[in-house]
PDB file of C-alpha atoms in Angstrom:
ATOM      1  CA  UNK A 978       0.036  -0.030  -0.071  1.00 44.00           C
ATOM      2  CA  UNK A 979       1.718   3.250  -1.126  1.00 53.00           C
ATOM      3  CA  UNK A 980       2.179   5.593   1.720  1.00 62.00           C
ATOM      4  CA  UNK A 981       1.453   9.421   1.503  1.00 69.00           C
ATOM      5  CA  UNK A 982       4.356  11.667   1.018  1.00 73.00           C
ATOM      6  CA  UNK A 983       5.465  13.567   4.080  1.00 77.00           C
ATOM      7  CA  UNK A 984       5.448  17.217   4.709  1.00 77.00           C
ATOM      8  CA  UNK A 985       9.204  17.647   3.890  1.00 76.00           C
ATOM      9  CA  UNK A 986       8.702  15.944   0.758  1.00 76.00           C
ATOM     10  CA  UNK A 987       5.738  17.880  -0.359  1.00 77.00           C
ATOM     11  CA  UNK A 988       7.556  21.131   0.420  1.00 79.00           C
ATOM     12  CA  UNK A 989      10.726  19.987  -1.395  1.00 78.00           C
ATOM     13  CA  UNK A 990      11.947  22.496  -4.109  1.00 79.00           C
ATOM     14  CA  UNK A 991      12.450  19.473  -6.363  1.00 78.00           C
ATOM     15  CA  UNK A 992       9.471  17.376  -8.029  1.00 78.00           C
ATOM     16  CA  UNK A 993       7.287  15.966  -6.917  1.00 79.00           C
ATOM     17  CA  UNK A 994       7.627  18.613  -4.104  1.00 81.00           C
ATOM     18  CA  UNK A 995       5.713  21.873  -4.551  1.00 81.00           C
ATOM     19  CA  UNK A 996       8.529  23.964  -2.557  1.00 84.00           C
ATOM     20  CA  UNK A 997       9.761  25.443  -6.045  1.00 86.00           C
ATOM     21  CA  UNK A 998       6.563  26.542  -6.974  1.00 88.00           C
ATOM     22  CA  UNK A 999       5.811  28.193  -3.757  1.00 90.00           C
ATOM     23  CA  UNK A1000       9.290  29.921  -3.677  1.00 91.00           C
ATOM     24  CA  UNK A1001       8.473  31.068  -7.409  1.00 90.00           C
ATOM     25  CA  UNK A1002       5.192  32.514  -6.441  1.00 90.00           C
ATOM     26  CA  UNK A1003       6.777  34.481  -3.409  1.00 92.00           C
ATOM     27  CA  UNK A1004       9.468  35.988  -5.912  1.00 92.00           C
ATOM     28  CA  UNK A1005       6.892  36.922  -8.025  1.00 91.00           C
ATOM     29  CA  UNK A1006       4.785  38.546  -5.077  1.00 91.00           C
ATOM     30  CA  UNK A1007       7.907  40.475  -3.989  1.00 93.00           C
ATOM     31  CA  UNK A1008       8.705  41.767  -7.622  1.00 93.00           C
ATOM     32  CA  UNK A1009       5.064  42.865  -8.390  1.00 92.00           C
ATOM     33  CA  UNK A1010       4.769  44.579  -4.889  1.00 93.00           C
ATOM     34  CA  UNK A1011       8.236  46.418  -5.632  1.00 94.00           C
ATOM     35  CA  UNK A1012       7.079  47.566  -9.007  1.00 94.00           C
ATOM     36  CA  UNK A1013       3.624  48.767  -7.767  1.00 93.00           C
ATOM     37  CA  UNK A1014       5.124  50.358  -4.818  1.00 95.00           C
ATOM     38  CA  UNK A1015       7.615  52.294  -6.803  1.00 95.00           C
ATOM     39  CA  UNK A1016       5.013  53.354  -9.154  1.00 95.00           C
ATOM     40  CA  UNK A1017       2.789  54.452  -6.552  1.00 94.00           C
ATOM     41  CA  UNK A1018       5.397  56.386  -5.082  1.00 94.00           C
ATOM     42  CA  UNK A1019       5.823  58.223  -8.336  1.00 95.00           C
ATOM     43  CA  UNK A1020       2.048  58.711  -8.791  1.00 95.00           C
ATOM     44  CA  UNK A1021       1.814  59.876  -5.063  1.00 93.00           C
ATOM     45  CA  UNK A1022       4.624  62.490  -5.529  1.00 92.00           C
ATOM     46  CA  UNK A1023       2.783  63.635  -8.728  1.00 93.00           C
ATOM     47  CA  UNK A1024      -0.598  63.754  -6.806  1.00 93.00           C
ATOM     48  CA  UNK A1025       0.796  65.445  -3.912  1.00 92.00           C
ATOM     49  CA  UNK A1026       2.469  68.207  -5.783  1.00 90.00           C
ATOM     50  CA  UNK A1027      -0.811  68.483  -7.882  1.00 92.00           C
ATOM     51  CA  UNK A1028      -2.893  68.934  -4.829  1.00 92.00           C
ATOM     52  CA  UNK A1029      -0.821  71.404  -3.272  1.00 88.00           C
ATOM     53  CA  UNK A1030       0.407  73.522  -6.200  1.00 86.00           C
ATOM     54  CA  UNK A1031      -2.192  72.546  -8.949  1.00 83.00           C
ATOM     55  CA  UNK A1032      -4.944  74.566 -10.375  1.00 87.00           C
ATOM     56  CA  UNK A1033      -8.546  74.015  -9.206  1.00 90.00           C
ATOM     57  CA  UNK A1034      -9.422  71.720 -12.032  1.00 91.00           C
ATOM     58  CA  UNK A1035      -6.244  69.505 -11.213  1.00 92.00           C
ATOM     59  CA  UNK A1036      -7.214  69.551  -7.441  1.00 91.00           C
ATOM     60  CA  UNK A1037     -10.786  68.359  -8.265  1.00 93.00           C
ATOM     61  CA  UNK A1038      -9.481  65.639 -10.421  1.00 94.00           C
ATOM     62  CA  UNK A1039      -6.928  64.424  -7.862  1.00 93.00           C
ATOM     63  CA  UNK A1040      -9.510  64.512  -4.904  1.00 92.00           C
ATOM     64  CA  UNK A1041     -11.769  62.331  -7.064  1.00 93.00           C
ATOM     65  CA  UNK A1042      -9.115  60.054  -7.961  1.00 92.00           C
ATOM     66  CA  UNK A1043      -8.002  59.563  -4.441  1.00 92.00           C
ATOM     67  CA  UNK A1044     -11.685  59.464  -3.197  1.00 92.00           C
ATOM     68  CA  UNK A1045     -12.658  56.854  -5.688  1.00 89.00           C
ATOM     69  CA  UNK A1046      -9.827  54.501  -5.242  1.00 88.00           C
ATOM     70  CA  UNK A1047     -10.006  54.489  -1.682  1.00 86.00           C
ATOM     71  CA  UNK A1048     -13.863  54.076  -1.545  1.00 88.00           C
ATOM     72  CA  UNK A1049     -14.014  51.000  -3.981  1.00 85.00           C
ATOM     73  CA  UNK A1050     -12.595  47.773  -2.816  1.00 84.00           C
ATOM     74  CA  UNK A1051      -9.261  46.718  -4.177  1.00 81.00           C
ATOM     75  CA  UNK A1052     -10.611  43.414  -5.777  1.00 82.00           C
ATOM     76  CA  UNK A1053     -13.196  45.437  -7.714  1.00 84.00           C
ATOM     77  CA  UNK A1054     -10.494  47.890  -8.999  1.00 81.00           C
ATOM     78  CA  UNK A1055      -8.063  45.191  -9.875  1.00 81.00           C
ATOM     79  CA  UNK A1056     -10.654  43.385 -12.071  1.00 81.00           C
ATOM     80  CA  UNK A1057     -12.109  46.320 -13.472  1.00 80.00           C
ATOM     81  CA  UNK A1058      -9.077  48.045 -14.389  1.00 77.00           C
ATOM     82  CA  UNK A1059      -7.213  45.031 -15.809  1.00 78.00           C
ATOM     83  CA  UNK A1060     -10.250  44.119 -18.207  1.00 78.00           C
ATOM     84  CA  UNK A1061     -11.442  47.646 -18.803  1.00 78.00           C
ATOM     85  CA  UNK A1062      -7.598  48.562 -19.461  1.00 76.00           C
ATOM     86  CA  UNK A1063      -6.999  45.734 -21.813  1.00 78.00           C
ATOM     87  CA  UNK A1064     -10.334  46.288 -23.757  1.00 79.00           C
ATOM     88  CA  UNK A1065      -9.825  49.991 -24.121  1.00 79.00           C
ATOM     89  CA  UNK A1066      -6.138  49.524 -25.562  1.00 80.00           C
ATOM     90  CA  UNK A1067      -7.456  46.912 -27.878  1.00 79.00           C
ATOM     91  CA  UNK A1068     -10.258  49.124 -28.840  1.00 82.00           C
ATOM     92  CA  UNK A1069      -7.914  52.036 -29.544  1.00 81.00           C
ATOM     93  CA  UNK A1070      -5.538  49.698 -31.531  1.00 79.00           C
ATOM     94  CA  UNK A1071      -8.332  48.380 -33.634  1.00 82.00           C
ATOM     95  CA  UNK A1072      -9.390  51.771 -34.370  1.00 83.00           C
ATOM     96  CA  UNK A1073      -6.287  52.616 -35.644  1.00 80.00           C
ATOM     97  CA  UNK A1074      -6.013  49.602 -37.773  1.00 81.00           C
ATOM     98  CA  UNK A1075      -3.665  47.398 -35.523  1.00 80.00           C
ATOM     99  CA  UNK A1076      -4.293  43.988 -34.354  1.00 83.00           C
ATOM    100  CA  UNK A1077      -5.064  43.352 -30.608  1.00 78.00           C
ATOM    101  CA  UNK A1078      -2.349  42.631 -28.023  1.00 77.00           C
ATOM    102  CA  UNK A1079      -2.232  40.336 -25.002  1.00 75.00           C
ATOM    103  CA  UNK A1080      -1.244  42.429 -21.870  1.00 74.00           C
ATOM    104  CA  UNK A1081       1.617  40.921 -19.954  1.00 74.00           C
ATOM    105  CA  UNK A1082       0.274  39.799 -16.676  1.00 75.00           C
ATOM    106  CA  UNK A1083       3.323  40.944 -14.537  1.00 82.00           C
ATOM    107  CA  UNK A1084       3.096  44.287 -16.379  1.00 83.00           C
ATOM    108  CA  UNK A1085      -0.674  44.501 -15.803  1.00 81.00           C
ATOM    109  CA  UNK A1086      -0.498  43.736 -12.045  1.00 83.00           C
ATOM    110  CA  UNK A1087       2.203  46.271 -11.435  1.00 88.00           C
ATOM    111  CA  UNK A1088       0.213  49.026 -13.201  1.00 86.00           C
ATOM    112  CA  UNK A1089      -3.124  48.293 -11.565  1.00 85.00           C
ATOM    113  CA  UNK A1090      -1.625  47.998  -8.024  1.00 89.00           C
ATOM    114  CA  UNK A1091       0.474  50.962  -8.843  1.00 91.00           C
ATOM    115  CA  UNK A1092      -2.535  52.984  -9.649  1.00 90.00           C
ATOM    116  CA  UNK A1093      -4.344  51.855  -6.465  1.00 89.00           C
ATOM    117  CA  UNK A1094      -1.284  52.442  -4.282  1.00 92.00           C
ATOM    118  CA  UNK A1095      -0.786  55.737  -5.861  1.00 93.00           C
ATOM    119  CA  UNK A1096      -4.131  57.030  -4.339  1.00 92.00           C
ATOM    120  CA  UNK A1097      -2.896  56.289  -0.986  1.00 94.00           C
ATOM    121  CA  UNK A1098       0.727  57.374  -1.322  1.00 94.00           C
ATOM    122  CA  UNK A1099      -0.820  60.760  -2.582  1.00 94.00           C
ATOM    123  CA  UNK A1100      -2.376  61.626   0.747  1.00 92.00           C
ATOM    124  CA  UNK A1101       0.649  60.310   2.642  1.00 93.00           C
ATOM    125  CA  UNK A1102       3.066  62.426   0.773  1.00 92.00           C
ATOM    126  CA  UNK A1103       0.733  65.369   0.914  1.00 91.00           C
ATOM    127  CA  UNK A1104       0.427  65.159   4.677  1.00 90.00           C
ATOM    128  CA  UNK A1105       4.169  64.785   5.115  1.00 89.00           C
ATOM    129  CA  UNK A1106       4.778  67.843   2.989  1.00 87.00           C
ATOM    130  CA  UNK A1107       2.345  69.880   4.901  1.00 87.00           C
ATOM    131  CA  UNK A1108       4.135  68.841   8.306  1.00 86.00           C
ATOM    132  CA  UNK A1109       7.132  70.621   7.146  1.00 82.00           C
ATOM    133  CA  UNK A1110       7.635  74.103   8.907  1.00 81.00           C
ATOM    134  CA  UNK A1111       6.984  76.478   5.936  1.00 80.00           C
ATOM    135  CA  UNK A1112       9.777  78.730   7.273  1.00 81.00           C
ATOM    136  CA  UNK A1113      12.324  76.132   5.958  1.00 78.00           C
ATOM    137  CA  UNK A1114      11.013  76.191   2.452  1.00 76.00           C
ATOM    138  CA  UNK A1115      10.639  80.015   2.575  1.00 77.00           C
ATOM    139  CA  UNK A1116      14.154  80.415   3.855  1.00 82.00           C
ATOM    140  CA  UNK A1117      15.475  77.913   0.759  1.00 78.00           C
ATOM    141  CA  UNK A1118      13.595  80.088  -1.899  1.00 78.00           C
ATOM    142  CA  UNK A1119      14.978  83.314  -0.143  1.00 81.00           C
ATOM    143  CA  UNK A1120      18.562  81.974  -0.786  1.00 76.00           C
ATOM    144  CA  UNK A1121      17.759  81.480  -4.295  1.00 78.00           C
ATOM    145  CA  UNK A1122      17.459  77.452  -4.537  1.00 80.00           C
ATOM    146  CA  UNK A1123      15.975  76.181  -7.745  1.00 82.00           C
ATOM    147  CA  UNK A1124      13.010  73.956  -6.994  1.00 77.00           C
ATOM    148  CA  UNK A1125      14.735  70.653  -7.825  1.00 79.00           C
ATOM    149  CA  UNK A1126      17.518  71.761  -5.523  1.00 81.00           C
ATOM    150  CA  UNK A1127      14.845  72.832  -2.868  1.00 81.00           C
ATOM    151  CA  UNK A1128      13.131  69.589  -3.183  1.00 80.00           C
ATOM    152  CA  UNK A1129      16.312  67.412  -2.704  1.00 80.00           C
ATOM    153  CA  UNK A1130      18.142  69.453   0.015  1.00 81.00           C
ATOM    154  CA  UNK A1131      15.143  70.723   2.146  1.00 81.00           C
ATOM    155  CA  UNK A1132      11.695  69.012   1.332  1.00 82.00           C
ATOM    156  CA  UNK A1133      12.670  65.325   0.805  1.00 82.00           C
ATOM    157  CA  UNK A1134      14.725  64.800   3.960  1.00 83.00           C
ATOM    158  CA  UNK A1135      12.126  66.865   5.958  1.00 83.00           C
ATOM    159  CA  UNK A1136       9.327  64.982   4.731  1.00 85.00           C
ATOM    160  CA  UNK A1137      10.745  61.429   4.860  1.00 88.00           C
ATOM    161  CA  UNK A1138      10.589  61.055   8.750  1.00 87.00           C
ATOM    162  CA  UNK A1139       6.953  61.824   8.827  1.00 87.00           C
ATOM    163  CA  UNK A1140       6.137  59.758   5.551  1.00 91.00           C
ATOM    164  CA  UNK A1141       8.037  56.748   6.303  1.00 91.00           C
ATOM    165  CA  UNK A1142       5.486  55.231   8.784  1.00 90.00           C
ATOM    166  CA  UNK A1143       2.608  55.792   6.372  1.00 92.00           C
ATOM    167  CA  UNK A1144       4.971  54.289   3.361  1.00 93.00           C
ATOM    168  CA  UNK A1145       5.587  51.325   5.517  1.00 94.00           C
ATOM    169  CA  UNK A1146       1.876  50.645   5.924  1.00 93.00           C
ATOM    170  CA  UNK A1147       1.452  50.788   2.473  1.00 94.00           C
ATOM    171  CA  UNK A1148       4.291  48.544   1.497  1.00 94.00           C
ATOM    172  CA  UNK A1149       2.629  45.777   3.998  1.00 92.00           C
ATOM    173  CA  UNK A1150      -0.662  46.520   2.169  1.00 91.00           C
ATOM    174  CA  UNK A1151       0.629  46.164  -1.191  1.00 92.00           C
ATOM    175  CA  UNK A1152       2.312  42.563  -0.473  1.00 91.00           C
ATOM    176  CA  UNK A1153      -1.107  41.579   0.656  1.00 88.00           C
ATOM    177  CA  UNK A1154      -2.836  42.983  -2.064  1.00 86.00           C
ATOM    178  CA  UNK A1155      -0.793  41.118  -4.484  1.00 87.00           C
ATOM    179  CA  UNK A1156      -2.576  38.177  -3.723  1.00 86.00           C
ATOM    180  CA  UNK A1157      -5.805  39.601  -5.434  1.00 83.00           C
ATOM    181  CA  UNK A1158      -3.667  39.672  -8.794  1.00 83.00           C
ATOM    182  CA  UNK A1159      -4.539  35.942  -8.869  1.00 79.00           C
ATOM    183  CA  UNK A1160      -8.035  36.584  -9.974  1.00 77.00           C
ATOM    184  CA  UNK A1161      -6.733  37.720 -13.364  1.00 75.00           C
ATOM    185  CA  UNK A1162      -4.862  34.474 -13.644  1.00 73.00           C
ATOM    186  CA  UNK A1163      -0.998  35.719 -12.909  1.00 77.00           C
ATOM    187  CA  UNK A1164       0.650  33.020 -10.734  1.00 79.00           C
ATOM    188  CA  UNK A1165       1.937  34.655  -7.482  1.00 84.00           C
ATOM    189  CA  UNK A1166       2.402  33.286  -3.888  1.00 87.00           C
ATOM    190  CA  UNK A1167      -1.439  32.956  -3.498  1.00 87.00           C
ATOM    191  CA  UNK A1168      -2.270  31.165  -6.740  1.00 86.00           C
ATOM    192  CA  UNK A1169       0.825  29.124  -6.514  1.00 87.00           C
ATOM    193  CA  UNK A1170      -0.445  27.920  -2.815  1.00 89.00           C
ATOM    194  CA  UNK A1171      -3.966  27.214  -4.130  1.00 88.00           C
ATOM    195  CA  UNK A1172      -2.389  25.048  -7.085  1.00 87.00           C
ATOM    196  CA  UNK A1173      -0.198  23.067  -4.928  1.00 88.00           C
ATOM    197  CA  UNK A1174      -2.839  22.722  -2.159  1.00 86.00           C
ATOM    198  CA  UNK A1175      -5.534  21.599  -4.882  1.00 86.00           C
ATOM    199  CA  UNK A1176      -3.108  19.006  -6.496  1.00 84.00           C
ATOM    200  CA  UNK A1177      -2.125  17.385  -3.265  1.00 84.00           C
ATOM    201  CA  UNK A1178      -5.169  17.965  -1.028  1.00 86.00           C
ATOM    202  CA  UNK A1179      -2.875  19.009   1.706  1.00 86.00           C
ATOM    203  CA  UNK A1180      -4.537  22.413   2.128  1.00 86.00           C
ATOM    204  CA  UNK A1181      -3.410  23.243   5.595  1.00 90.00           C
ATOM    205  CA  UNK A1182       0.130  22.557   5.087  1.00 89.00           C
ATOM    206  CA  UNK A1183       0.388  24.697   2.060  1.00 89.00           C
ATOM    207  CA  UNK A1184      -1.467  27.671   3.315  1.00 91.00           C
ATOM    208  CA  UNK A1185       0.430  27.329   6.524  1.00 93.00           C
ATOM    209  CA  UNK A1186       3.602  27.531   4.468  1.00 92.00           C
ATOM    210  CA  UNK A1187       2.314  30.542   2.434  1.00 92.00           C
ATOM    211  CA  UNK A1188       1.513  32.337   5.706  1.00 93.00           C
ATOM    212  CA  UNK A1189       4.907  31.691   6.916  1.00 93.00           C
ATOM    213  CA  UNK A1190       6.442  33.232   3.726  1.00 93.00           C
ATOM    214  CA  UNK A1191       4.213  36.288   3.857  1.00 93.00           C
ATOM    215  CA  UNK A1192       5.336  36.559   7.666  1.00 94.00           C
ATOM    216  CA  UNK A1193       8.893  36.405   6.716  1.00 94.00           C
ATOM    217  CA  UNK A1194       8.482  39.071   4.025  1.00 93.00           C
ATOM    218  CA  UNK A1195       6.754  41.086   6.660  1.00 93.00           C
ATOM    219  CA  UNK A1196       9.685  40.857   9.249  1.00 95.00           C
ATOM    220  CA  UNK A1197      12.263  41.613   6.887  1.00 95.00           C
ATOM    221  CA  UNK A1198      10.287  44.503   5.588  1.00 94.00           C
ATOM    222  CA  UNK A1199      10.014  45.846   9.322  1.00 94.00           C
ATOM    223  CA  UNK A1200      13.748  45.777   9.624  1.00 95.00           C
ATOM    224  CA  UNK A1201      14.474  47.618   6.391  1.00 94.00           C
ATOM    225  CA  UNK A1202      11.926  50.412   7.133  1.00 93.00           C
ATOM    226  CA  UNK A1203      13.060  50.437  10.688  1.00 90.00           C
ATOM    227  CA  UNK A1204      16.537  51.107   9.401  1.00 92.00           C
ATOM    228  CA  UNK A1205      15.299  53.726   6.731  1.00 90.00           C
ATOM    229  CA  UNK A1206      13.586  55.753   9.746  1.00 87.00           C
ATOM    230  CA  UNK A1207      16.703  55.535  11.798  1.00 87.00           C
ATOM    231  CA  UNK A1208      18.755  56.969   8.890  1.00 85.00           C
ATOM    232  CA  UNK A1209      16.312  59.633   8.125  1.00 83.00           C
ATOM    233  CA  UNK A1210      15.764  60.789  11.672  1.00 79.00           C
ATOM    234  CA  UNK A1211      19.304  60.979  12.502  1.00 75.00           C
ATOM    235  CA  UNK A1212      20.144  64.148  14.431  1.00 65.00           C
ATOM    236  CA  UNK A1213      16.624  64.541  15.620  1.00 65.00           C
ATOM    237  CA  UNK A1214      15.579  64.620  19.162  1.00 61.00           C
ATOM    238  CA  UNK A1215      14.157  61.294  20.282  1.00 64.00           C
ATOM    239  CA  UNK A1216      10.358  61.087  21.431  1.00 55.00           C
ATOM    240  CA  UNK A1217       9.941  60.880  25.158  1.00 50.00           C
TER     241      UNK A1217
END
């Protein structure tokens, strides 16, 4: 009578184990999260600048963007942006006489999650900029600093200590939201876990292993953001 494979055999990175599939899914999760997070920072910087210095129509448009994204559940946004975006691009290509294209799953995941992240990042960075004493920026302007130099020397070092806690939370959020990408068929850690569990019927084992991997990502992230906060708060008095 054949014996069922042990947990170590099932989690082995070599066939017939599924550990390699889980690790590959974890790498995809980290890469998707990192790409979406960096895109979210760029969108957030543009959005925060627009809200603080843009014209009235720009502010209204950005208010609608941040409110809509934060109001609608991420799952609905991901499905809607993925399929609507794909149909929109192919419709435009068809109107121009070009054949339709298949959107790369990784690229789509990064863009969709980046748009979602950008709405939250806009508010985090806007709040951090508003927390900077206005006298520092006015003094830099009085000394004749160009906007780019003023941002690099004054605004960025001053906003980072205020923004990092919110940015850390958004990074944790995007690593979990990346699991929602499975609904559009791209294999990251959540989908890899479901495939392994469904094929072996060892659901508890593989979902527990996935939870451990997510926990390890979070613990390492905490160390990274803790180090960044220590670096950007150097020279500042510690809170009592």
